[in-house]
Amino acid sequence: MTDPNTTLALPAALSLAGRVALVTGGSRGIGRAIATTLAARGAAVAVNYASREDAAREVVEAITAAGGKAIAVGFDVSDAAAVDAGVARVVAELGGLHILVNNAGVSIDALLLRASAADFARILDINLKGTFHCCKAATRHLLKAKADGRVINLSSVVGEQGNAGQAMYAASKAGVLGFTKSLARELAGRGVTVNAVTPGFIATEMTSAALQGDARAALLGQIPLGRIGEPQEVAEAVAFLAAPAASYITGHTLRVNGGLLI
C-alpha cells in the first residue's frame, strides 16, 4: 500500500497539484488518512476539526514536514454560520477550493426502543445537515473550479444495508447517499462531480473499542476478504475520486467494505 507521507512521481491523471482540499473531521482516523493522502498527491489541505485542535495540528505538522501545505480550521459542521466562516477562511488562506470531503460524523448506537430524540437530532445535525451545510457553503467556490471541482461524501455500508442498533446512524448515512445523487445532477452541468464512499468496518478508535473477542470474530466471518479495513484504504478511494482520472464519474457510490456488501 502507498505510504501517504512519501513524495510520489504521479501521472497527471492522479495528481492533485494546484488543488485546494477541505477535509471535515480531518484530525483523526479516516479523516486524517484522507488529509495526508490528498496532501501527498499535491493538494493544499485544510484540516477541519470540531474540538481536537491538538490532533488537527499534528496532522498539519505531518503534512508540512513531508513538504506539503496545510492549515487547521476549527468549526462545527452542524453550525451553518460557522461553516460559512470556515470555508471563507480556507479560500482566503489557501487561494480557493477545489475538493470538499465531507468526512465528519458521529455514531450513537441504540435499539429503537431505547433511542432518544436528542441523540437522533445530534446524529442528523452532524452527519446529514453537516454535509448539507458544507456543500452549500462550498458550492460557489467549487463552481469556479469547474472541471476540477469535486465533492466526496463519506457515507457507510450501514447506510446501504442497515444494522440492528444503528437505525439512527443508518438513516443519516442513507440520507447522505440521496443527497449525493441529487447534488451530482445539480452540479454536473459545470463539470463538478459529486460522489460518495461507503466504508465498511475500518480500524479506527471507534471500531477498535466496539469489536473485541467474539464480536470481532463474528464480523470477520461475514467479510469475504476476512479482515477489517484500514483508514488508508478509504483514503485511496477518496483520492482517486478527487483526481482528474475520475472526471467522468459522478453520482456514484464507491464501496470500500471488503465484500461485506456486494
XYZ file of N, CA, C and O in Angstrom, residues 30-198:
676
model
N -10.077 8.000 9.766
C -10.213 8.053 8.317
C -9.926 9.458 7.802
O -9.263 9.640 6.776
N -10.405 10.478 8.512
C -10.178 11.852 8.077
C -8.712 12.204 8.009
O -8.255 12.874 7.061
N -7.951 11.780 8.997
C -6.505 12.032 8.994
C -5.850 11.356 7.792
O -5.009 11.960 7.107
N -6.221 10.107 7.532
C -5.646 9.397 6.389
C -5.990 10.099 5.078
O -5.145 10.202 4.166
N -7.211 10.600 4.964
C -7.612 11.308 3.757
C -6.797 12.587 3.596
O -6.283 12.889 2.503
N -6.671 13.354 4.664
C -5.945 14.617 4.591
C -4.490 14.409 4.176
O -3.976 15.105 3.294
N -3.812 13.458 4.791
C -2.406 13.239 4.459
C -2.235 12.664 3.054
O -1.263 12.978 2.363
N -3.194 11.874 2.609
C -3.102 11.293 1.270
C -3.334 12.344 0.198
O -2.608 12.394 -0.809
N -4.319 13.208 0.387
C -4.538 14.284 -0.586
C -3.324 15.209 -0.647
O -2.934 15.670 -1.727
N -2.724 15.463 0.507
C -1.520 16.296 0.522
C -0.370 15.619 -0.212
O 0.379 16.271 -0.943
N -0.225 14.307 -0.034
C 0.829 13.573 -0.729
C 0.635 13.591 -2.239
O 1.596 13.468 -2.997
N -0.608 13.759 -2.671
C -0.899 13.849 -4.105
C -0.700 15.262 -4.640
O -0.889 15.510 -5.822
N -0.387 16.212 -3.755
C -0.069 17.561 -4.205
C -1.047 18.637 -3.799
O -0.815 19.826 -4.073
N -2.162 18.286 -3.154
C -3.154 19.294 -2.767
C -2.717 20.043 -1.516
O -2.056 19.490 -0.633
N -3.103 21.324 -1.450
C -3.033 22.060 -0.192
C -4.286 21.684 0.585
O -5.385 21.703 0.025
N -4.140 21.349 1.862
C -5.247 20.742 2.600
C -5.617 21.560 3.837
O -4.759 21.913 4.645
N -6.915 21.837 3.965
C -7.464 22.415 5.189
C -8.007 21.272 6.033
O -8.900 20.547 5.594
N -7.447 21.102 7.211
C -7.827 20.015 8.117
C -8.827 20.560 9.125
O -8.481 21.317 10.025
N -10.079 20.180 8.961
C -11.118 20.661 9.864
C -11.174 19.820 11.141
O -10.923 18.621 11.120
N -11.525 20.487 12.233
C -11.741 19.795 13.498
C -12.867 20.521 14.232
O -13.132 21.710 13.990
N -13.533 19.810 15.141
C -14.574 20.424 15.961
C -14.048 20.736 17.358
O -14.314 21.801 17.906
N -13.285 19.810 17.945
C -12.810 20.004 19.317
C -11.346 19.642 19.508
O -10.703 20.157 20.414
N -10.807 18.765 18.672
C -9.441 18.273 18.860
C -8.431 19.093 18.054
O -7.837 18.641 17.090
N -8.241 20.340 18.485
C -7.293 21.202 17.781
C -5.884 20.617 17.815
O -5.140 20.693 16.837
N -5.512 20.007 18.940
C -4.184 19.429 19.055
C -3.958 18.337 18.015
O -2.900 18.285 17.360
N -4.954 17.489 17.823
C -4.835 16.410 16.848
C -4.778 16.962 15.428
O -4.021 16.469 14.581
N -5.589 17.987 15.144
C -5.576 18.600 13.809
C -4.223 19.216 13.511
O -3.704 19.101 12.390
N -3.624 19.852 14.516
C -2.314 20.477 14.291
C -1.224 19.417 14.094
O -0.252 19.654 13.380
N -1.398 18.272 14.705
C -0.452 17.173 14.454
C -0.516 16.731 12.992
O 0.512 16.437 12.374
N -1.733 16.679 12.430
C -1.889 16.317 11.018
C -1.233 17.367 10.140
O -0.512 17.043 9.179
N -1.477 18.635 10.458
C -0.862 19.727 9.692
C 0.658 19.632 9.748
O 1.351 19.782 8.729
N 1.200 19.376 10.930
C 2.653 19.261 11.077
C 3.209 18.089 10.277
O 4.278 18.191 9.675
N 2.481 16.968 10.249
C 2.927 15.814 9.471
C 2.950 16.141 7.984
O 3.875 15.746 7.256
N 1.948 16.874 7.525
C 1.885 17.243 6.113
C 3.004 18.209 5.746
O 3.700 18.031 4.735
N 3.206 19.234 6.567
C 4.244 20.217 6.255
C 5.639 19.616 6.378
O 6.540 19.960 5.612
N 5.815 18.685 7.314
C 7.120 18.030 7.451
C 7.460 17.207 6.223
O 8.635 17.014 5.894
N 6.420 16.719 5.536
C 6.627 15.929 4.319
C 6.722 16.808 3.073
O 6.799 16.297 1.954
N 6.695 18.131 3.275
C 6.835 19.050 2.149
C 5.532 19.581 1.593
O 5.523 20.293 0.580
N 4.403 19.258 2.244
C 3.112 19.718 1.765
C 2.676 21.007 2.425
O 3.397 21.595 3.232
N 1.474 21.447 2.077
C 0.903 22.679 2.625
C -0.427 22.355 3.262
O -1.275 21.693 2.658
N -0.637 22.833 4.493
C -1.877 22.536 5.203
C -2.126 23.573 6.276
O -1.191 24.210 6.780
N -3.397 23.735 6.614
C -3.804 24.575 7.739
C -4.863 23.824 8.529
O -5.545 22.944 8.002
N -4.993 24.163 9.798
C -6.054 23.608 10.643
C -7.176 24.638 10.731
O -6.917 25.829 10.948
N -8.409 24.184 10.544
C -9.556 25.089 10.553
C -10.633 24.506 11.468
O -11.181 23.439 11.176
N -10.919 25.188 12.549
C -11.888 24.686 13.505
C -13.285 25.214 13.258
O -13.478 26.432 13.206
N -14.245 24.334 13.081
C -15.651 24.706 13.068
C -16.498 23.453 13.210
O -16.083 22.353 12.866
N -17.711 23.653 13.755
C -18.682 22.579 13.938
C -19.535 22.511 12.679
O -20.214 23.484 12.325
N -19.534 21.367 11.993
C -20.252 21.268 10.725
C -21.757 21.414 10.891
O -22.472 21.680 9.916
N -22.273 21.250 12.107
C -23.710 21.398 12.331
C -24.131 22.861 12.467
O -25.330 23.161 12.520
N -23.170 23.771 12.515
C -23.422 25.208 12.680
C -23.209 25.886 11.335
O -22.079 26.088 10.896
N -24.293 26.270 10.662
C -24.203 26.819 9.312
C -23.333 28.065 9.252
O -22.525 28.223 8.325
N -23.486 28.971 10.219
C -22.694 30.200 10.210
C -21.213 29.907 10.389
O -20.357 30.522 9.737
N -20.900 28.957 11.269
C -19.509 28.580 11.484
C -18.917 27.934 10.242
O -17.742 28.164 9.900
N -19.704 27.124 9.541
C -19.246 26.506 8.301
C -18.946 27.574 7.262
O -17.902 27.545 6.592
N -19.847 28.534 7.111
C -19.631 29.618 6.140
C -18.320 30.344 6.429
O -17.525 30.620 5.513
N -18.085 30.652 7.699
C -16.865 31.362 8.078
C -15.636 30.497 7.844
O -14.587 30.983 7.389
N -15.746 29.206 8.142
C -14.616 28.299 7.949
C -14.247 28.148 6.491
O -13.054 28.179 6.129
N -15.237 27.980 5.628
C -14.963 27.852 4.193
C -14.359 29.146 3.664
O -13.409 29.118 2.855
N -14.865 30.289 4.117
C -14.310 31.577 3.688
C -12.838 31.694 4.080
O -12.014 32.211 3.312
N -12.504 31.204 5.264
C -11.105 31.247 5.699
C -10.222 30.363 4.829
O -9.114 30.746 4.453
N -10.714 29.164 4.499
C -9.951 28.261 3.634
C -9.643 28.932 2.302
O -8.507 28.917 1.818
N -10.664 29.530 1.713
C -10.491 30.180 0.411
C -9.507 31.343 0.515
O -8.632 31.516 -0.346
N -9.621 32.128 1.581
C -8.747 33.286 1.749
C -7.292 32.876 1.975
O -6.370 33.484 1.414
N -7.071 31.836 2.783
C -5.702 31.466 3.146
C -5.032 30.549 2.130
O -3.805 30.592 1.971
N -5.826 29.731 1.443
C -5.226 28.771 0.516
C -5.492 29.107 -0.955
O -4.996 28.423 -1.843
N -6.273 30.153 -1.197
C -6.419 30.640 -2.563
C -7.535 30.027 -3.384
O -7.547 30.167 -4.610
N -8.491 29.378 -2.749
C -9.604 28.782 -3.484
C -10.055 27.506 -2.822
O -9.617 27.165 -1.718
N -10.936 26.782 -3.498
C -11.390 25.480 -3.010
C -11.818 24.636 -4.202
O -12.676 25.047 -4.980
N -11.176 23.479 -4.346
C -11.457 22.581 -5.459
C -12.087 21.260 -5.010
O -12.856 20.662 -5.761
N -11.740 20.817 -3.809
C -12.146 19.490 -3.342
C -12.734 19.615 -1.940
O -12.089 20.139 -1.030
N -13.959 19.138 -1.789
C -14.592 19.081 -0.470
C -14.826 17.625 -0.103
O -15.483 16.895 -0.844
N -14.284 17.210 1.040
C -14.500 15.857 1.543
C -15.289 15.959 2.839
O -14.783 16.444 3.854
N -16.536 15.520 2.799
C -17.397 15.551 3.993
C -17.228 14.240 4.759
O -17.890 13.244 4.478
N -16.321 14.277 5.717
C -15.980 13.088 6.490
C -16.482 13.154 7.931
O -16.671 12.120 8.561
N -16.701 14.357 8.455
C -17.107 14.496 9.860
C -18.386 13.712 10.118
O -19.340 13.780 9.344
N -18.397 12.961 11.204
C -19.583 12.163 11.512
C -19.563 11.666 12.939
O -18.527 11.678 13.606
N -20.728 11.219 13.378
C -20.854 10.683 14.726
C -21.816 9.510 14.687
O -22.741 9.479 13.870
N -21.579 8.533 15.544
C -22.480 7.393 15.666
C -22.859 7.222 17.133
O -21.984 7.180 18.006
N -24.156 7.165 17.396
C -24.672 6.881 18.732
C -25.586 5.675 18.573
O -26.679 5.787 18.019
N -25.125 4.525 19.011
C -25.849 3.280 18.770
C -26.867 3.005 19.878
O -26.580 3.183 21.064
N -28.044 2.551 19.461
C -29.091 2.174 20.413
C -30.213 1.476 19.669
O -30.554 1.855 18.543
N -30.785 0.453 20.268
C -32.000 -0.129 19.718
C -33.102 0.926 19.750
O -33.118 1.801 20.632
N -34.029 0.855 18.818
C -35.028 1.911 18.680
C -35.792 2.176 19.976
O -36.056 3.329 20.329
N -36.145 1.112 20.705
C -36.916 1.301 21.931
C -36.145 2.078 22.994
O -36.746 2.640 23.913
N -34.818 2.117 22.868
C -34.003 2.844 23.843
C -33.407 4.121 23.268
O -32.714 4.859 23.971
N -33.684 4.384 22.001
C -33.120 5.559 21.343
C -33.832 6.824 21.817
O -35.024 6.806 22.125
N -33.079 7.929 21.854
C -33.673 9.197 22.267
C -33.753 10.153 21.085
O -32.932 10.123 20.165
N -34.752 11.017 21.130
C -34.914 12.022 20.078
C -33.717 12.966 20.044
O -33.304 13.423 18.968
N -33.137 13.239 21.206
C -31.978 14.143 21.258
C -30.786 13.520 20.546
O -30.060 14.212 19.811
N -30.567 12.230 20.750
C -29.459 11.555 20.068
C -29.684 11.535 18.555
O -28.746 11.742 17.774
N -30.921 11.269 18.147
C -31.217 11.235 16.718
C -30.982 12.611 16.093
O -30.413 12.743 15.002
N -31.396 13.664 16.803
C -31.194 15.024 16.297
C -29.708 15.334 16.146
O -29.295 15.948 15.157
N -28.901 14.901 17.109
C -27.463 15.161 17.036
C -26.834 14.430 15.852
O -26.009 14.997 15.127
N -27.223 13.177 15.643
C -26.689 12.413 14.518
C -27.043 13.081 13.193
O -26.194 13.241 12.308
N -28.309 13.494 13.050
C -28.722 14.162 11.816
C -28.023 15.501 11.648
O -27.625 15.871 10.530
N -27.859 16.240 12.737
C -27.216 17.551 12.665
C -25.798 17.455 12.114
O -25.371 18.303 11.324
N -25.066 16.437 12.534
C -23.667 16.323 12.120
C -23.532 15.557 10.811
O -22.909 16.034 9.858
N -24.127 14.379 10.735
C -23.902 13.516 9.576
C -24.596 14.008 8.314
O -24.011 13.970 7.227
N -25.839 14.443 8.446
C -26.614 14.827 7.265
C -26.662 16.340 7.068
O -26.289 16.848 6.011
N -27.084 17.070 8.105
C -27.117 18.521 7.963
C -25.708 19.086 7.796
O -25.513 20.081 7.090
N -24.730 18.471 8.449
C -23.354 18.930 8.290
C -22.893 18.833 6.845
O -22.232 19.731 6.316
N -23.242 17.731 6.190
C -22.918 17.573 4.772
C -23.612 18.646 3.950
O -23.016 19.256 3.043
N -24.884 18.904 4.258
C -25.632 19.961 3.572
C -24.968 21.318 3.757
O -24.738 22.060 2.791
N -24.657 21.685 5.012
C -24.062 22.992 5.284
C -22.747 23.178 4.527
O -22.490 24.234 3.940
N -21.900 22.148 4.565
C -20.587 22.267 3.931
C -20.706 22.365 2.409
O -20.003 23.159 1.771
N -21.588 21.569 1.830
C -21.775 21.637 0.376
C -22.341 22.989 -0.035
O -21.902 23.571 -1.039
N -23.288 23.491 0.724
C -23.893 24.788 0.396
C -22.847 25.900 0.466
O -22.787 26.757 -0.416
N -22.018 25.881 1.503
C -21.002 26.919 1.658
C -19.912 26.822 0.594
O -19.351 27.841 0.176
N -19.626 25.598 0.154
C -18.509 25.388 -0.778
C -18.897 25.484 -2.243
O -18.029 25.714 -3.099
N -20.180 25.311 -2.560
C -20.580 25.154 -3.962
C -20.156 26.323 -4.843
O -19.672 26.132 -5.961
N -20.318 27.547 -4.372
C -19.932 28.706 -5.192
C -18.466 28.631 -5.605
O -18.102 28.921 -6.744
N -17.625 28.199 -4.690
C -16.191 28.106 -4.982
C -15.896 26.906 -5.877
O -15.028 26.969 -6.759
N -16.596 25.807 -5.664
C -16.403 24.627 -6.497
C -16.829 24.900 -7.937
O -16.203 24.399 -8.882
N -17.870 25.695 -8.122
C -18.294 26.042 -9.471
C -17.233 26.873 -10.191
O -17.051 26.751 -11.403
N -16.518 27.701 -9.439
C -15.408 28.452 -10.031
C -14.295 27.518 -10.466
O -13.577 27.793 -11.428
N -14.142 26.405 -9.737
C -13.103 25.427 -10.082
C -13.462 24.644 -11.334
O -12.612 24.000 -11.938
N -14.754 24.651 -11.708
C -15.257 23.975 -12.906
C -14.874 22.497 -12.904
O -15.196 21.776 -11.979
N -14.180 22.028 -13.932
C -13.911 20.589 -14.059
C -12.983 20.051 -12.982
O -12.848 18.832 -12.834
N -12.338 20.941 -12.232
C -11.504 20.490 -11.120
C -12.316 20.331 -9.828
O -11.786 19.884 -8.812
N -13.582 20.735 -9.854
C -14.406 20.694 -8.655
C -14.825 19.280 -8.288
O -15.285 18.516 -9.138
N -14.670 18.944 -7.021
C -15.005 17.606 -6.534
C -15.679 17.690 -5.166
O -15.218 18.414 -4.282
N -16.730 16.905 -4.989
C -17.320 16.675 -3.668
C -17.293 15.178 -3.433
O -17.763 14.405 -4.279
N -16.731 14.759 -2.304
C -16.748 13.348 -1.922
C -17.358 13.264 -0.528
O -16.827 13.824 0.438
N -18.499 12.601 -0.435
C -19.218 12.468 0.830
C -19.008 11.077 1.411
O -19.233 10.079 0.728
N -18.612 11.024 2.669
C -18.424 9.746 3.342
C -19.761 9.297 3.934
O -20.325 9.954 4.813
N -20.273 8.184 3.429
C -21.467 7.562 3.984
C -20.996 6.314 4.735
O -19.991 6.360 5.438
N -21.693 5.198 4.601
C -21.326 3.985 5.319
C -22.032 2.791 4.710
O -23.135 2.927 4.155
N -21.424 1.623 4.851
C -22.100 0.396 4.449
C -23.417 0.242 5.215
O -24.393 -0.309 4.699
N -23.465 0.770 6.432
C -24.687 0.698 7.234
C -25.804 1.522 6.597
O -26.981 1.172 6.701
N -25.452 2.590 5.909
C -26.438 3.388 5.216
C -27.040 2.674 4.023
O -28.130 3.032 3.560
N -26.352 1.666 3.523
C -26.850 0.886 2.395
C -27.621 -0.358 2.832
O -28.630 -0.710 2.229
N -27.138 -1.024 3.872
C -27.757 -2.306 4.232
C -28.446 -2.313 5.588
O -29.167 -3.255 5.913
N -28.245 -1.251 6.388
C -28.831 -1.221 7.720
C -28.074 -2.109 8.694
O -27.264 -2.939 8.303
N -28.353 -1.916 9.994
C -27.727 -2.741 11.020
C -28.509 -2.586 12.316
O -28.874 -1.473 12.695
N -28.790 -3.673 12.977
C -29.532 -3.622 14.237
C -28.798 -2.749 15.244
O -27.584 -2.865 15.417
N -29.520 -1.872 15.897
C -28.925 -0.972 16.875
C -28.368 0.299 16.271
O -27.871 1.165 16.995
N -28.461 0.429 14.950
C -27.914 1.619 14.287
C -28.929 2.271 13.345
O -28.566 2.845 12.321
N -30.197 2.183 13.693
C -31.224 2.771 12.829
C -31.025 4.269 12.643
O -31.191 4.796 11.530
N -30.658 4.961 13.698
C -30.465 6.411 13.606
C -29.279 6.737 12.703
O -29.371 7.597 11.818
N -28.179 6.060 12.934
C -26.975 6.274 12.133
C -27.224 5.901 10.674
O -26.854 6.634 9.753
N -27.893 4.760 10.455
C -28.178 4.307 9.095
C -29.036 5.315 8.350
O -28.821 5.585 7.158
N -30.023 5.885 9.030
C -30.889 6.878 8.392
C -30.093 8.090 7.935
O -30.296 8.608 6.827
N -29.176 8.543 8.787
C -28.373 9.719 8.425
C -27.470 9.428 7.241
O -27.324 10.248 6.335
N -26.873 8.243 7.228
C -25.942 7.912 6.152
C -26.657 7.563 4.849
O -26.142 7.804 3.759
N -27.861 6.995 4.945
C -28.671 6.785 3.742
C -29.076 8.131 3.158
O -29.112 8.309 1.927
N -29.377 9.084 4.028
C -29.693 10.431 3.566
C -28.546 11.056 2.799
O -28.759 11.763 1.804
N -27.316 10.812 3.253
C -26.137 11.330 2.545
C -26.081 10.788 1.118
O -25.719 11.508 0.178
N -26.459 9.531 0.931
C -26.424 8.941 -0.410
C -27.449 9.596 -1.325
O -27.157 9.901 -2.495
N -28.661 9.826 -0.827
C -29.661 10.506 -1.631
C -29.252 11.928 -1.957
O -29.453 12.415 -3.080
N -28.693 12.606 -0.984
C -28.204 13.976 -1.175
C -27.112 14.001 -2.243
O -27.095 14.880 -3.117
N -26.207 13.033 -2.184
C -25.102 12.962 -3.136
C -25.610 12.823 -4.566
O -25.151 13.526 -5.481
N -26.548 11.925 -4.782
C -27.071 11.707 -6.127
C -27.766 12.952 -6.672
O -27.622 13.305 -7.850
N -28.518 13.620 -5.821
C -29.233 14.814 -6.260
C -28.271 15.957 -6.567
O -28.409 16.649 -7.592
N -27.295 16.177 -5.686
C -26.331 17.260 -5.921
C -25.485 16.970 -7.156
O -25.115 17.904 -7.885
N -25.192 15.709 -7.414
C -24.442 15.351 -8.616
C -25.169 15.834 -9.865
O -24.547 16.349 -10.812
N -26.472 15.680 -9.878
C -27.255 16.152 -11.027
C -27.243 17.674 -11.131
O -27.219 18.241 -12.223
N -27.264 18.354 -9.994
C -27.286 19.819 -9.997
C -25.978 20.421 -10.514
O -26.000 21.440 -11.214
N -24.856 19.814 -10.167
C -23.561 20.433 -10.468
C -22.890 19.892 -11.720
O -21.882 20.437 -12.170
N -23.442 18.843 -12.299
C -22.786 18.210 -13.448
C -22.637 19.150 -14.635
O -21.654 19.063 -15.384
N -23.566 20.065 -14.812
C -23.508 20.969 -15.945
C -22.295 21.862 -15.952
O -21.904 22.375 -17.018
N -21.673 22.062 -14.791
C -20.457 22.879 -14.703
C -19.207 22.020 -14.553
O -18.129 22.538 -14.277
N -19.359 20.700 -14.697
C -18.206 19.817 -14.644
C -17.807 19.373 -13.253
O -16.855 18.603 -13.095
N -18.524 19.819 -12.217
C -18.203 19.434 -10.842
C -18.816 18.061 -10.565
O -20.002 17.844 -10.824
N -18.023 17.145 -10.061
C -18.523 15.809 -9.765
C -18.808 15.657 -8.269
O -18.141 16.266 -7.429
N -19.807 14.842 -7.962
C -20.217 14.593 -6.573
C -20.391 13.094 -6.407
O -21.217 12.481 -7.081
N -19.608 12.503 -5.527
C -19.645 11.058 -5.322
C -19.635 10.731 -3.831
O -19.331 11.592 -2.996
N -19.940 9.493 -3.517
C -19.934 9.026 -2.131
C -19.017 7.823 -1.999
O -18.837 7.051 -2.941
N -18.437 7.685 -0.827
C -17.654 6.500 -0.468
C -18.326 5.877 0.747
O -18.651 6.585 1.712
N -18.565 4.573 0.682
C -19.201 3.884 1.814
C -18.226 2.882 2.425
O -18.136 1.740 1.962
